[in-house]
Each structure stands twice: as C-alpha cells, then as structure tokens.
Amino acid sequence: MYFDGLVMTVQLVFISLVIGLCMAVPLAVLRLSKNRWVAWPVWLYTYFFRGTPLLVQLFLIYYGMGQFIDLNASSIGAFFKDAYYCALVAFTLNTAAYTTEIIRGAMKETPRGEIEAAKAYGMSYFQTFYRIILPSAFRRALPAYSNEVVFMLHGSAIAGVVTIMDITGVARVIYSRFYTPFEAFIFAGLLYMMLTFLIIGVFKQLEHRWLAHLRPRS
C-alpha cells in the first residue's frame, strides 16, 4: 500500500510541476508587461493562489465545482467528480502561481550587460528573449525553484483528505485499521524525507552544472 501511495504522490507532484512550469513561463512574460490590463489579471491570479492555503483551493475545486456544474450531465462534470483530477488541477494552479513569480523575478534581474551584448550582436527582441533572457533566468531561478518543488511535495500530503491514496492517505488507512499512529505516520514521514533528499540531490547537480560560472575560483 505504501508503494502504491508513493507512486501516486510522485505522479501527482511530477505532472503538476511540469504543467505548472509550462504555464508559468508565458504568465511571467505577461506579468512583466508594461500594459496593466495584461499584467493585472496575472498579478490577481498569483496573488490569490499564493495568498490562500492549498487545502482551501483543493476544497473549492473538489467540493465547490458541483455548485456551478451538473456533475452528472456533462463531460467536464465527470472530470471534477474524480478526486485525482481535482487535486491535479489544484496543485497545478498553485505551483504555477509560485513559479510565475520565481521566473518573473529571475527575468527582471537579468544583467543589463547581457542584454546590451545581445543587441550588439544584432539580435532582435525575440532572439534576445529566447537566447539570453529566458535561459539566464532559468539558471538563476534554480535555487528558488528547488524550494518550490520541495514545498509542492510536502503540500501534496493534503491529497489524502479528498480520498486519494497517496502516502499520507495510505498512512491514515493503516492507522485506522491497526491503531498504530506512530508506525503509520513515521514511515510516511520517512518516505517524504527520502523523496526530499532525492529532489535536493538532483537540483544540487543542476546548480553545480548550470551555475558553475558563479562559483568563486580558487
């Protein structure tokens, strides 16, 4: 059961992070727009999802959508009847909001010299963005984004509240069957620690490779 819960947790977190990152890049670009009618809706989205608890967002999607959609009459209703998809939507929207602000900040801090060098080479704004600004922002955003990945992993523990059998959901079942809270939840905690250790290790390797130019030379 714990192995199945581990697979479910990794699947939920991985898919939500991938989709959230794909959403965050264009949203970060819009967030930097000087047109407030373009930037303001993105700011409102990030402000809401960063300012409210993930559990509340999950409840709004899992329980709240039935107030506006006939869950038995439409295909989209069937989508929101499934706890897995509700959790996936909530996690994706949440991580996309945080990642948008991370990438926006990294893009805003692009060294002026890099942009001037791109102009000196005759690059257009489009070329400068995709060859200079975006890759440079991704590298600088790595440390902050690694924290977001870990936070997303820990935040996914609430999936068990809506009947999903992730790591925490399995631990709750084990506890209810055998009345062994310490064994059930300590083992779940160890699984989360193992995943966190792997995530930190992967990002350390990425930072070592992509941020090598920032390390002081002996």
PDB file of C-alpha atoms in Angstrom:
ATOM      1  CA  MET A   1       0.000   0.000   0.000  1.00  0.00           C
ATOM      2  CA  TYR A   2       2.819   2.398   0.805  1.00  0.00           C
ATOM      3  CA  PHE A   3       4.469   1.662  -2.546  1.00  0.00           C
ATOM      4  CA  ASP A   4       1.216   2.472  -4.367  1.00  0.00           C
ATOM      5  CA  GLY A   5       0.913   5.639  -2.289  1.00  0.00           C
ATOM      6  CA  LEU A   6       4.487   6.596  -3.166  1.00  0.00           C
ATOM      7  CA  VAL A   7       3.771   6.148  -6.877  1.00  0.00           C
ATOM      8  CA  MET A   8       0.592   8.222  -6.581  1.00  0.00           C
ATOM      9  CA  THR A   9       2.414  11.039  -4.763  1.00  0.00           C
ATOM     10  CA  VAL A  10       5.266  11.158  -7.284  1.00  0.00           C
ATOM     11  CA  GLN A  11       2.803  11.086 -10.180  1.00  0.00           C
ATOM     12  CA  LEU A  12       0.672  13.918  -8.809  1.00  0.00           C
ATOM     13  CA  VAL A  13       3.623  16.128  -7.951  1.00  0.00           C
ATOM     14  CA  PHE A  14       5.533  15.479 -11.180  1.00  0.00           C
ATOM     15  CA  ILE A  15       2.599  16.130 -13.521  1.00  0.00           C
ATOM     16  CA  SER A  16       1.501  19.258 -11.660  1.00  0.00           C
ATOM     17  CA  LEU A  17       5.073  20.629 -11.673  1.00  0.00           C
ATOM     18  CA  VAL A  18       5.532  20.018 -15.407  1.00  0.00           C
ATOM     19  CA  ILE A  19       2.219  21.615 -16.379  1.00  0.00           C
ATOM     20  CA  GLY A  20       2.719  24.406 -13.845  1.00  0.00           C
ATOM     21  CA  LEU A  21       6.157  25.236 -15.262  1.00  0.00           C
ATOM     22  CA  CYS A  22       4.756  25.313 -18.815  1.00  0.00           C
ATOM     23  CA  MET A  23       2.063  27.723 -17.617  1.00  0.00           C
ATOM     24  CA  ALA A  24       4.459  29.857 -15.591  1.00  0.00           C
ATOM     25  CA  VAL A  25       6.770  30.899 -18.437  1.00  0.00           C
ATOM     26  CA  PRO A  26       4.160  32.755 -20.554  1.00  0.00           C
ATOM     27  CA  LEU A  27       2.468  34.057 -17.398  1.00  0.00           C
ATOM     28  CA  ALA A  28       5.776  35.503 -16.180  1.00  0.00           C
ATOM     29  CA  VAL A  29       6.223  37.263 -19.527  1.00  0.00           C
ATOM     30  CA  LEU A  30       2.715  38.729 -19.269  1.00  0.00           C
ATOM     31  CA  ARG A  31       3.392  39.691 -15.650  1.00  0.00           C
ATOM     32  CA  LEU A  32       6.334  41.831 -16.815  1.00  0.00           C
ATOM     33  CA  SER A  33       4.219  43.649 -19.407  1.00  0.00           C
ATOM     34  CA  LYS A  34       4.036  47.413 -19.034  1.00  0.00           C
ATOM     35  CA  ASN A  35       0.371  47.239 -20.044  1.00  0.00           C
ATOM     36  CA  ARG A  36      -1.511  46.966 -16.758  1.00  0.00           C
ATOM     37  CA  TRP A  37      -4.520  45.351 -18.463  1.00  0.00           C
ATOM     38  CA  VAL A  38      -2.205  42.487 -19.415  1.00  0.00           C
ATOM     39  CA  ALA A  39      -0.189  42.314 -16.191  1.00  0.00           C
ATOM     40  CA  TRP A  40      -3.006  42.903 -13.706  1.00  0.00           C
ATOM     41  CA  PRO A  41      -5.010  39.667 -14.322  1.00  0.00           C
ATOM     42  CA  VAL A  42      -1.809  37.621 -13.909  1.00  0.00           C
ATOM     43  CA  TRP A  43      -0.989  39.502 -10.692  1.00  0.00           C
ATOM     44  CA  LEU A  44      -4.506  38.790  -9.401  1.00  0.00           C
ATOM     45  CA  TYR A  45      -4.142  35.082 -10.205  1.00  0.00           C
ATOM     46  CA  THR A  46      -0.771  34.775  -8.473  1.00  0.00           C
ATOM     47  CA  TYR A  47      -1.953  36.846  -5.516  1.00  0.00           C
ATOM     48  CA  PHE A  48      -4.967  34.594  -4.923  1.00  0.00           C
ATOM     49  CA  PHE A  49      -3.131  31.283  -5.192  1.00  0.00           C
ATOM     50  CA  ARG A  50      -0.163  32.481  -3.148  1.00  0.00           C
ATOM     51  CA  GLY A  51      -2.365  34.156  -0.570  1.00  0.00           C
ATOM     52  CA  THR A  52      -4.748  31.285   0.191  1.00  0.00           C
ATOM     53  CA  PRO A  53      -3.967  27.834   1.620  1.00  0.00           C
ATOM     54  CA  LEU A  54      -3.603  24.963  -0.807  1.00  0.00           C
ATOM     55  CA  LEU A  55      -6.164  22.989   1.189  1.00  0.00           C
ATOM     56  CA  VAL A  56      -8.781  25.716   0.654  1.00  0.00           C
ATOM     57  CA  GLN A  57      -8.031  25.720  -3.076  1.00  0.00           C
ATOM     58  CA  LEU A  58      -8.439  21.945  -3.204  1.00  0.00           C
ATOM     59  CA  PHE A  59     -11.777  22.133  -1.381  1.00  0.00           C
ATOM     60  CA  LEU A  60     -13.022  24.897  -3.700  1.00  0.00           C
ATOM     61  CA  ILE A  61     -12.319  22.701  -6.726  1.00  0.00           C
ATOM     62  CA  TYR A  62     -13.343  19.332  -5.268  1.00  0.00           C
ATOM     63  CA  TYR A  63     -16.481  20.436  -3.423  1.00  0.00           C
ATOM     64  CA  GLY A  64     -17.222  23.817  -4.965  1.00  0.00           C
ATOM     65  CA  MET A  65     -17.402  22.993  -8.672  1.00  0.00           C
ATOM     66  CA  GLY A  66     -20.572  20.976  -8.125  1.00  0.00           C
ATOM     67  CA  GLN A  67     -22.316  24.237  -7.195  1.00  0.00           C
ATOM     68  CA  PHE A  68     -21.856  25.562 -10.751  1.00  0.00           C
ATOM     69  CA  ILE A  69     -21.618  22.406 -12.876  1.00  0.00           C
ATOM     70  CA  ASP A  70     -24.037  19.490 -13.127  1.00  0.00           C
ATOM     71  CA  LEU A  71     -21.526  16.757 -12.332  1.00  0.00           C
ATOM     72  CA  ASN A  72     -23.775  14.064 -13.783  1.00  0.00           C
ATOM     73  CA  ALA A  73     -24.787  15.747 -17.030  1.00  0.00           C
ATOM     74  CA  SER A  74     -21.563  16.867 -18.717  1.00  0.00           C
ATOM     75  CA  SER A  75     -18.144  15.529 -19.542  1.00  0.00           C
ATOM     76  CA  ILE A  76     -16.479  18.325 -17.606  1.00  0.00           C
ATOM     77  CA  GLY A  77     -18.653  17.369 -14.650  1.00  0.00           C
ATOM     78  CA  ALA A  78     -17.269  13.836 -14.777  1.00  0.00           C
ATOM     79  CA  PHE A  79     -13.781  15.351 -14.716  1.00  0.00           C
ATOM     80  CA  PHE A  80     -14.463  17.227 -11.494  1.00  0.00           C
ATOM     81  CA  LYS A  81     -16.105  14.202  -9.879  1.00  0.00           C
ATOM     82  CA  ASP A  82     -12.726  12.462  -9.864  1.00  0.00           C
ATOM     83  CA  ALA A  83     -10.683  13.408  -6.794  1.00  0.00           C
ATOM     84  CA  TYR A  84      -7.425  12.736  -8.637  1.00  0.00           C
ATOM     85  CA  TYR A  85      -8.119  15.319 -11.332  1.00  0.00           C
ATOM     86  CA  CYS A  86      -9.370  17.861  -8.801  1.00  0.00           C
ATOM     87  CA  ALA A  87      -6.131  17.501  -6.841  1.00  0.00           C
ATOM     88  CA  LEU A  88      -4.106  17.738 -10.045  1.00  0.00           C
ATOM     89  CA  VAL A  89      -5.848  20.977 -11.040  1.00  0.00           C
ATOM     90  CA  ALA A  90      -5.397  22.496  -7.570  1.00  0.00           C
ATOM     91  CA  PHE A  91      -1.715  21.540  -7.360  1.00  0.00           C
ATOM     92  CA  THR A  92      -1.022  22.757 -10.910  1.00  0.00           C
ATOM     93  CA  LEU A  93      -2.660  26.150 -10.414  1.00  0.00           C
ATOM     94  CA  ASN A  94      -0.893  26.598  -7.076  1.00  0.00           C
ATOM     95  CA  THR A  95       2.606  25.744  -8.266  1.00  0.00           C
ATOM     96  CA  ALA A  96       2.117  27.737 -11.480  1.00  0.00           C
ATOM     97  CA  ALA A  97       1.401  30.855  -9.394  1.00  0.00           C
ATOM     98  CA  TYR A  98       4.554  30.478  -7.305  1.00  0.00           C
ATOM     99  CA  THR A  99       6.708  29.538 -10.292  1.00  0.00           C
ATOM    100  CA  THR A 100       5.414  32.547 -12.235  1.00  0.00           C
ATOM    101  CA  GLU A 101       6.737  34.891  -9.564  1.00  0.00           C
ATOM    102  CA  ILE A 102      10.043  32.996  -9.341  1.00  0.00           C
ATOM    103  CA  ILE A 103      10.650  33.237 -13.086  1.00  0.00           C
ATOM    104  CA  ARG A 104       9.423  36.827 -13.238  1.00  0.00           C
ATOM    105  CA  GLY A 105      11.921  37.846 -10.568  1.00  0.00           C
ATOM    106  CA  ALA A 106      14.741  35.988 -12.306  1.00  0.00           C
ATOM    107  CA  MET A 107      13.916  37.576 -15.665  1.00  0.00           C
ATOM    108  CA  LYS A 108      13.728  41.019 -14.100  1.00  0.00           C
ATOM    109  CA  GLU A 109      17.224  40.568 -12.638  1.00  0.00           C
ATOM    110  CA  THR A 110      18.846  39.731 -15.977  1.00  0.00           C
ATOM    111  CA  PRO A 111      22.157  41.647 -16.053  1.00  0.00           C
ATOM    112  CA  ARG A 112      21.955  44.669 -18.293  1.00  0.00           C
ATOM    113  CA  GLY A 113      25.279  43.766 -19.854  1.00  0.00           C
ATOM    114  CA  GLU A 114      23.888  40.512 -21.269  1.00  0.00           C
ATOM    115  CA  ILE A 115      21.038  42.359 -22.999  1.00  0.00           C
ATOM    116  CA  GLU A 116      23.384  45.033 -24.376  1.00  0.00           C
ATOM    117  CA  ALA A 117      25.718  42.332 -25.675  1.00  0.00           C
ATOM    118  CA  ALA A 118      22.791  40.672 -27.476  1.00  0.00           C
ATOM    119  CA  LYS A 119      21.873  43.999 -29.076  1.00  0.00           C
ATOM    120  CA  ALA A 120      25.494  44.496 -30.129  1.00  0.00           C
ATOM    121  CA  TYR A 121      25.328  41.140 -31.920  1.00  0.00           C
ATOM    122  CA  GLY A 122      22.260  42.341 -33.783  1.00  0.00           C
ATOM    123  CA  MET A 123      19.725  40.081 -32.075  1.00  0.00           C
ATOM    124  CA  SER A 124      16.067  41.021 -32.263  1.00  0.00           C
ATOM    125  CA  TYR A 125      13.967  41.306 -29.103  1.00  0.00           C
ATOM    126  CA  PHE A 126      12.551  37.835 -29.779  1.00  0.00           C
ATOM    127  CA  GLN A 127      16.014  36.328 -30.197  1.00  0.00           C
ATOM    128  CA  THR A 128      17.317  38.135 -27.124  1.00  0.00           C
ATOM    129  CA  PHE A 129      14.450  36.803 -25.040  1.00  0.00           C
ATOM    130  CA  TYR A 130      14.761  33.143 -26.051  1.00  0.00           C
ATOM    131  CA  ARG A 131      18.570  33.004 -26.325  1.00  0.00           C
ATOM    132  CA  ILE A 132      19.632  35.276 -23.463  1.00  0.00           C
ATOM    133  CA  ILE A 133      16.929  36.359 -21.015  1.00  0.00           C
ATOM    134  CA  LEU A 134      14.982  33.106 -20.605  1.00  0.00           C
ATOM    135  CA  PRO A 135      17.963  30.697 -20.299  1.00  0.00           C
ATOM    136  CA  SER A 136      19.717  33.095 -17.928  1.00  0.00           C
ATOM    137  CA  ALA A 137      16.547  33.431 -15.839  1.00  0.00           C
ATOM    138  CA  PHE A 138      16.126  29.651 -15.612  1.00  0.00           C
ATOM    139  CA  ARG A 139      19.648  29.289 -14.263  1.00  0.00           C
ATOM    140  CA  ARG A 140      19.196  31.987 -11.624  1.00  0.00           C
ATOM    141  CA  ALA A 141      15.777  30.625 -10.653  1.00  0.00           C
ATOM    142  CA  LEU A 142      17.076  27.115  -9.878  1.00  0.00           C
ATOM    143  CA  PRO A 143      17.678  27.584  -6.104  1.00  0.00           C
ATOM    144  CA  ALA A 144      14.270  29.163  -5.535  1.00  0.00           C
ATOM    145  CA  TYR A 145      12.522  26.660  -7.791  1.00  0.00           C
ATOM    146  CA  SER A 146      14.079  23.726  -5.926  1.00  0.00           C
ATOM    147  CA  ASN A 147      12.383  25.043  -2.777  1.00  0.00           C
ATOM    148  CA  GLU A 148       9.076  25.240  -4.645  1.00  0.00           C
ATOM    149  CA  VAL A 149       9.416  21.604  -5.748  1.00  0.00           C
ATOM    150  CA  VAL A 150      10.031  20.511  -2.149  1.00  0.00           C
ATOM    151  CA  PHE A 151       7.124  22.627  -0.885  1.00  0.00           C
ATOM    152  CA  MET A 152       4.888  21.124  -3.566  1.00  0.00           C
ATOM    153  CA  LEU A 153       5.875  17.627  -2.463  1.00  0.00           C
ATOM    154  CA  HIS A 154       5.036  18.424   1.149  1.00  0.00           C
ATOM    155  CA  GLY A 155       1.837  20.216   0.163  1.00  0.00           C
ATOM    156  CA  SER A 156       0.670  17.158  -1.761  1.00  0.00           C
ATOM    157  CA  ALA A 157       0.127  15.437   1.606  1.00  0.00           C
ATOM    158  CA  ILE A 158      -3.353  17.001   1.704  1.00  0.00           C
ATOM    159  CA  ALA A 159      -4.461  14.863  -1.262  1.00  0.00           C
ATOM    160  CA  GLY A 160      -5.494  12.149   1.181  1.00  0.00           C
ATOM    161  CA  VAL A 161      -8.170  14.480   2.553  1.00  0.00           C
ATOM    162  CA  VAL A 162     -10.176  14.012  -0.661  1.00  0.00           C
ATOM    163  CA  THR A 163      -9.851  10.199  -0.631  1.00  0.00           C
ATOM    164  CA  ILE A 164      -6.708   9.968  -2.814  1.00  0.00           C
ATOM    165  CA  MET A 165      -4.447   7.146  -1.679  1.00  0.00           C
ATOM    166  CA  ASP A 166      -1.157   8.995  -1.655  1.00  0.00           C
ATOM    167  CA  ILE A 167       1.481   8.444   1.036  1.00  0.00           C
ATOM    168  CA  THR A 168      -0.487  10.286   3.718  1.00  0.00           C
ATOM    169  CA  GLY A 169      -3.765   8.728   2.612  1.00  0.00           C
ATOM    170  CA  VAL A 170      -2.267   5.254   2.992  1.00  0.00           C
ATOM    171  CA  ALA A 171      -0.885   6.166   6.414  1.00  0.00           C
ATOM    172  CA  ARG A 172      -4.380   7.229   7.515  1.00  0.00           C
ATOM    173  CA  VAL A 173      -5.786   3.889   6.366  1.00  0.00           C
ATOM    174  CA  ILE A 174      -3.054   1.940   8.178  1.00  0.00           C
ATOM    175  CA  TYR A 175      -3.735   3.935  11.328  1.00  0.00           C
ATOM    176  CA  SER A 176      -7.493   3.340  11.143  1.00  0.00           C
ATOM    177  CA  ARG A 177      -7.011  -0.412  10.651  1.00  0.00           C
ATOM    178  CA  PHE A 178      -4.333  -1.143  13.219  1.00  0.00           C
ATOM    179  CA  TYR A 179      -4.447   1.901  15.572  1.00  0.00           C
ATOM    180  CA  THR A 180      -0.701   2.434  15.216  1.00  0.00           C
ATOM    181  CA  PRO A 181      -0.314   6.165  14.552  1.00  0.00           C
ATOM    182  CA  PHE A 182       3.421   6.357  15.229  1.00  0.00           C
ATOM    183  CA  GLU A 183       4.342   3.484  12.937  1.00  0.00           C
ATOM    184  CA  ALA A 184       1.949   4.624  10.206  1.00  0.00           C
ATOM    185  CA  PHE A 185       2.899   8.288  10.094  1.00  0.00           C
ATOM    186  CA  ILE A 186       6.600   7.942  10.930  1.00  0.00           C
ATOM    187  CA  PHE A 187       7.035   5.620   7.949  1.00  0.00           C
ATOM    188  CA  ALA A 188       5.119   8.094   5.784  1.00  0.00           C
ATOM    189  CA  GLY A 189       7.431  10.839   7.026  1.00  0.00           C
ATOM    190  CA  LEU A 190      10.466   8.748   6.118  1.00  0.00           C
ATOM    191  CA  LEU A 191       9.144   8.327   2.578  1.00  0.00           C
ATOM    192  CA  TYR A 192       8.704  12.102   2.245  1.00  0.00           C
ATOM    193  CA  MET A 193      12.239  12.606   3.594  1.00  0.00           C
ATOM    194  CA  MET A 194      13.591  10.155   1.030  1.00  0.00           C
ATOM    195  CA  LEU A 195      11.865  11.984  -1.824  1.00  0.00           C
ATOM    196  CA  THR A 196      13.060  15.345  -0.487  1.00  0.00           C
ATOM    197  CA  PHE A 197      16.628  14.044  -0.316  1.00  0.00           C
ATOM    198  CA  LEU A 198      16.432  12.914  -3.957  1.00  0.00           C
ATOM    199  CA  ILE A 199      14.977  16.236  -5.109  1.00  0.00           C
ATOM    200  CA  ILE A 200      17.667  18.244  -3.314  1.00  0.00           C
ATOM    201  CA  GLY A 201      20.364  15.995  -4.775  1.00  0.00           C
ATOM    202  CA  VAL A 202      19.072  16.445  -8.331  1.00  0.00           C
ATOM    203  CA  PHE A 203      18.919  20.227  -8.003  1.00  0.00           C
ATOM    204  CA  LYS A 204      22.387  20.371  -6.470  1.00  0.00           C
ATOM    205  CA  GLN A 205      23.726  18.607  -9.539  1.00  0.00           C
ATOM    206  CA  LEU A 206      21.850  21.001 -11.834  1.00  0.00           C
ATOM    207  CA  GLU A 207      23.125  24.033  -9.916  1.00  0.00           C
ATOM    208  CA  HIS A 208      26.670  22.653  -9.962  1.00  0.00           C
ATOM    209  CA  ARG A 209      26.493  22.364 -13.740  1.00  0.00           C
ATOM    210  CA  TRP A 210      24.494  25.439 -14.764  1.00  0.00           C
ATOM    211  CA  LEU A 211      25.701  27.894 -12.117  1.00  0.00           C
ATOM    212  CA  ALA A 212      29.388  26.967 -12.347  1.00  0.00           C
ATOM    213  CA  HIS A 213      30.242  30.460 -13.635  1.00  0.00           C
ATOM    214  CA  LEU A 214      29.027  31.969 -10.334  1.00  0.00           C
ATOM    215  CA  ARG A 215      31.316  29.871  -8.129  1.00  0.00           C
ATOM    216  CA  PRO A 216      34.421  31.689  -6.865  1.00  0.00           C
ATOM    217  CA  ARG A 217      37.624  30.455  -8.465  1.00  0.00           C
ATOM    218  CA  SER A 218      40.460  29.405  -6.180  1.00  0.00           C
TER     219      SER A 218
END
